[in-house]
Short mmCIF file of C-alpha atoms in Angstrom, two decimals:
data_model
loop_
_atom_site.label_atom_id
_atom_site.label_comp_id
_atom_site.label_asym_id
_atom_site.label_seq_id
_atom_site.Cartn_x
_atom_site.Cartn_y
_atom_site.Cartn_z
CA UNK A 105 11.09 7.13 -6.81
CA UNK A 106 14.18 9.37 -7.22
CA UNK A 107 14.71 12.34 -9.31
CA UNK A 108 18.17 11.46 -10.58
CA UNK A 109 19.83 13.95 -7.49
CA UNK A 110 18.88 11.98 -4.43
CA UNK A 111 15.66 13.42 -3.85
CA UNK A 112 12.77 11.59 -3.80
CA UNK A 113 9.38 12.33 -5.05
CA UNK A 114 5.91 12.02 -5.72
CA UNK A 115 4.48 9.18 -7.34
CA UNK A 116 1.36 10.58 -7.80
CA UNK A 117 2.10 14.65 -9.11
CA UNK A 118 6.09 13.50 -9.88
CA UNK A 119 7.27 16.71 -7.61
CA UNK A 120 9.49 16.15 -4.32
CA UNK A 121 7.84 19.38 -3.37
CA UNK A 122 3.97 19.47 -2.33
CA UNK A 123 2.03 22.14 -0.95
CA UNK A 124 2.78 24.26 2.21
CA UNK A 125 2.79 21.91 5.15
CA UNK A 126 2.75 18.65 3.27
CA UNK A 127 5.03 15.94 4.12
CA UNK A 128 6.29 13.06 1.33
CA UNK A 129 5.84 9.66 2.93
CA UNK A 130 6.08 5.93 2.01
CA UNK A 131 4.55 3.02 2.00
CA UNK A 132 5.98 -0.18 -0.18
CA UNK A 133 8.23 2.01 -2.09
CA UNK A 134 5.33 4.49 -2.95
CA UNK A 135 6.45 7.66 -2.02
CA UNK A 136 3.51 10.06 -2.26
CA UNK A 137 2.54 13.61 -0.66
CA UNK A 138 -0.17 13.18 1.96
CA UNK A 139 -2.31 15.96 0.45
CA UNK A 140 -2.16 14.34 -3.49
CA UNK A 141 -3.53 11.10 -1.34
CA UNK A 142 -6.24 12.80 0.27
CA UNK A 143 -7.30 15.01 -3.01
CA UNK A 144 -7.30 12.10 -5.60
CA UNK A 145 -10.61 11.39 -6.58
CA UNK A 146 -10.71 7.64 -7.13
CA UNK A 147 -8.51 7.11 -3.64
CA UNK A 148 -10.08 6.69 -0.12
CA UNK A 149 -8.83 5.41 2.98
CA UNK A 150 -9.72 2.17 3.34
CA UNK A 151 -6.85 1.08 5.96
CA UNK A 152 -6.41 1.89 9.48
CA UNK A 153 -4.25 4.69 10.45
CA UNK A 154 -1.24 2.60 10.84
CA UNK A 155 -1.69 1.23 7.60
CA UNK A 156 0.22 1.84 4.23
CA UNK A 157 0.10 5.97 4.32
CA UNK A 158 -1.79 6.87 6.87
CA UNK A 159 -4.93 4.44 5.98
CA UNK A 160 -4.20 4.47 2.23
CA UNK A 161 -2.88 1.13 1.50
CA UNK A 162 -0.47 0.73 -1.22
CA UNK A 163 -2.60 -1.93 -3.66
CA UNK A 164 -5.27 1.36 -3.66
CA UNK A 165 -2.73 3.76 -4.21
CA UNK A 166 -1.07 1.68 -7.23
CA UNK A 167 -4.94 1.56 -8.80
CA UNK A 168 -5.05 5.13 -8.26
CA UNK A 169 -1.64 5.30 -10.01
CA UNK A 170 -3.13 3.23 -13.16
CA UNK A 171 -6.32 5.42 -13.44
CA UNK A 172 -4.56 8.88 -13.17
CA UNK A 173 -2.05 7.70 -16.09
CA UNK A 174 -5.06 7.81 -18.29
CA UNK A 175 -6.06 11.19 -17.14
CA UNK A 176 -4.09 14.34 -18.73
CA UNK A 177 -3.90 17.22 -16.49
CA UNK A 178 -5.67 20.31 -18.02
CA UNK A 179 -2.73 22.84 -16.99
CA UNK A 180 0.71 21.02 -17.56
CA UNK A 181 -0.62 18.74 -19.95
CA UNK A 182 0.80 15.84 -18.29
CA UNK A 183 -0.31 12.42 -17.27
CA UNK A 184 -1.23 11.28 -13.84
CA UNK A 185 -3.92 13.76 -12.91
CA UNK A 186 -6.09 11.89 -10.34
CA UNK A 187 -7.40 15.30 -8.63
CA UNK A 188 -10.94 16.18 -10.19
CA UNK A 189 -13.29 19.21 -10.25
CA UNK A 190 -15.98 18.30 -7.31
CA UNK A 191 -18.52 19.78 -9.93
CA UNK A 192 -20.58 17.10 -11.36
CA UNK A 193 -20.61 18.43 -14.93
CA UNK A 194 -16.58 19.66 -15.09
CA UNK A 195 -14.97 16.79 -16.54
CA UNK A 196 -11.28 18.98 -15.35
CA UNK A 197 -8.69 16.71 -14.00
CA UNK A 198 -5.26 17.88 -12.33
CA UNK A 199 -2.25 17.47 -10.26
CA UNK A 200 -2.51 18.85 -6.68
CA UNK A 201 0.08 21.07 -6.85
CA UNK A 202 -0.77 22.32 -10.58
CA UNK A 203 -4.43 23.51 -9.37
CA UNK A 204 -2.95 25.26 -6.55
CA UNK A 205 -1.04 27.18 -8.76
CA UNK A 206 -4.20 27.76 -11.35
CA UNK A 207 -6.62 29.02 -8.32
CA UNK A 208 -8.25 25.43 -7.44
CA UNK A 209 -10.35 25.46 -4.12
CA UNK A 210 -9.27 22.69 -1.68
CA UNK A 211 -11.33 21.79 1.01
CA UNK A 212 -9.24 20.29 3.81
CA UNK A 213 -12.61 18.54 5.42
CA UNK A 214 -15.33 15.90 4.96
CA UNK A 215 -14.46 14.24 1.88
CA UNK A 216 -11.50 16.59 0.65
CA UNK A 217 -13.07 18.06 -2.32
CA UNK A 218 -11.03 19.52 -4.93
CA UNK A 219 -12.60 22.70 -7.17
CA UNK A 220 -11.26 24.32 -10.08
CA UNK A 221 -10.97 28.08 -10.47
CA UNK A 222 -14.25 28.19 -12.97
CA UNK A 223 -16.40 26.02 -10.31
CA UNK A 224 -15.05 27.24 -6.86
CA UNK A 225 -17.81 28.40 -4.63
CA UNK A 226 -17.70 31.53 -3.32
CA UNK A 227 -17.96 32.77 0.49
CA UNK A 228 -21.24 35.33 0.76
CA UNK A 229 -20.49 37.78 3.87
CA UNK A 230 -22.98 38.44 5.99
CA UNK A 231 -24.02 42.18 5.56
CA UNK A 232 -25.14 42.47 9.17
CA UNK A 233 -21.31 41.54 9.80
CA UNK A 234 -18.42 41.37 9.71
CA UNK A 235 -17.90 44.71 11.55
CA UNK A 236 -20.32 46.28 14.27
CA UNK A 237 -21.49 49.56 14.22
CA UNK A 238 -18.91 51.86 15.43
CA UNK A 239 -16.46 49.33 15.64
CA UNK A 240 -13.67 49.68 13.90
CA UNK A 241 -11.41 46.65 12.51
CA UNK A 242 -7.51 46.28 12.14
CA UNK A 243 -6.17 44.49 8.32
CA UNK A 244 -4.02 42.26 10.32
CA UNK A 245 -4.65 38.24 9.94
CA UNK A 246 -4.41 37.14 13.45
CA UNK A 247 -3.09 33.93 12.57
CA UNK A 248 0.51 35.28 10.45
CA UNK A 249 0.14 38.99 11.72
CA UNK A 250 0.30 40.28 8.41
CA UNK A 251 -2.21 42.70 6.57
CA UNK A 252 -5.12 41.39 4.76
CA UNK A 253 -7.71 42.46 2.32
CA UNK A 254 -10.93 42.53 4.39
CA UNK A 255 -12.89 41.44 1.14
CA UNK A 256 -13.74 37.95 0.35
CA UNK A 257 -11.59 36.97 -2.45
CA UNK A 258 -9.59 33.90 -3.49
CA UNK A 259 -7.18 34.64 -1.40
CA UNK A 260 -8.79 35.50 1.54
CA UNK A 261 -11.64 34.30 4.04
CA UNK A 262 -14.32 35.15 6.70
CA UNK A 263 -14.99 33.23 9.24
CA UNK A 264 -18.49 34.27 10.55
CA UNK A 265 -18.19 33.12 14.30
CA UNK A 266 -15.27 35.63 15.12
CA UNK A 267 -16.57 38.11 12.24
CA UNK A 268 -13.07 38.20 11.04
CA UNK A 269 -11.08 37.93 7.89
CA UNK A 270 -8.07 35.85 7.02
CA UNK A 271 -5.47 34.60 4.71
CA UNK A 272 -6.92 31.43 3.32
CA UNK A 273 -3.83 29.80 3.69
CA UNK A 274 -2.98 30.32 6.89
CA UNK A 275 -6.53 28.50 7.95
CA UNK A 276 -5.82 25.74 5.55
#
């Protein structure tokens, strides 16, 4: 679909833009962001990897289309939210892109659960960690060289088999 300037976009969140590091592909004139494939709750793969988008075949991804235009996303207010809380009880449905920007987890393994910011698990440090006695350690991600709160936070992450702390985007 195009946005009226040339651009195309996102069938399933309606944005040309996705998250960092997404790419927009197409399949069957479905144009769709990799990530909104992957995070869509009613969607799985059920193609090989050379079919449709990368296994999701375009009849599933028109289904998943149907479905999320009955679903009302719970921070634009918008239609075609087919990304859902992993918590059984939270009934919260969103765009991708719109729980990003409200604090959602992501998990980016397994089956690419989605969390919202009430429901998000949190990472418990190990106390014995993440520094040894004596030893002292720099505020530098090693992955983007920049500082980082060594905390575990929304925003950040320990990894326990390095005993170090990160930007949590930078490892997603």
């Amino acid at each position: 679909m195009d946005n009226g300037n040339g651009t195309e976009i996102c069938k399933i969140c309606n944005l040309s833009q996705g998250l960092d590091r997404d790419q927009l592909l197409e399949t069957n004139g479905i144009f769709a962001h990799f990530f909104c494939l992957l995070f869509s709750s009613g969607l799985g793969q059920k193609g090989k990897e050379d079919e449709g988008i990368k296994g999701f075949r375009a009849a599933d991804i028109r289904k998943e289309l149907k479905r999320g235009a009955r679903l009302k996303c719970h921070h634009c207010r918008k239609k075609g939210a087919t990304v859902g809380c992993a918590e059984p009880k939270c009934k919260k449905s969103y765009h991708l892109p719109c729980g990003y920007k409200y604090d959602s987890l992501q998990q980016y393994f397994d089956q690419f659960k989605s969390f919202c910011k009430e429901h998000r698990p949190s990472q418990k440090i190990n106390k014995s960690g993440p520094t040894r006695k004596g030893e002292k350690k720099d505020n530098v991600c090693t992955i983007c060289q920049d500082k980082v709160l060594r905390k575990a936070t929304m925003k950040t992450l320990w990894v326990p088999c390095c005993q170090e702390f990160f930007h949590r985007e930078c490892i997603q």
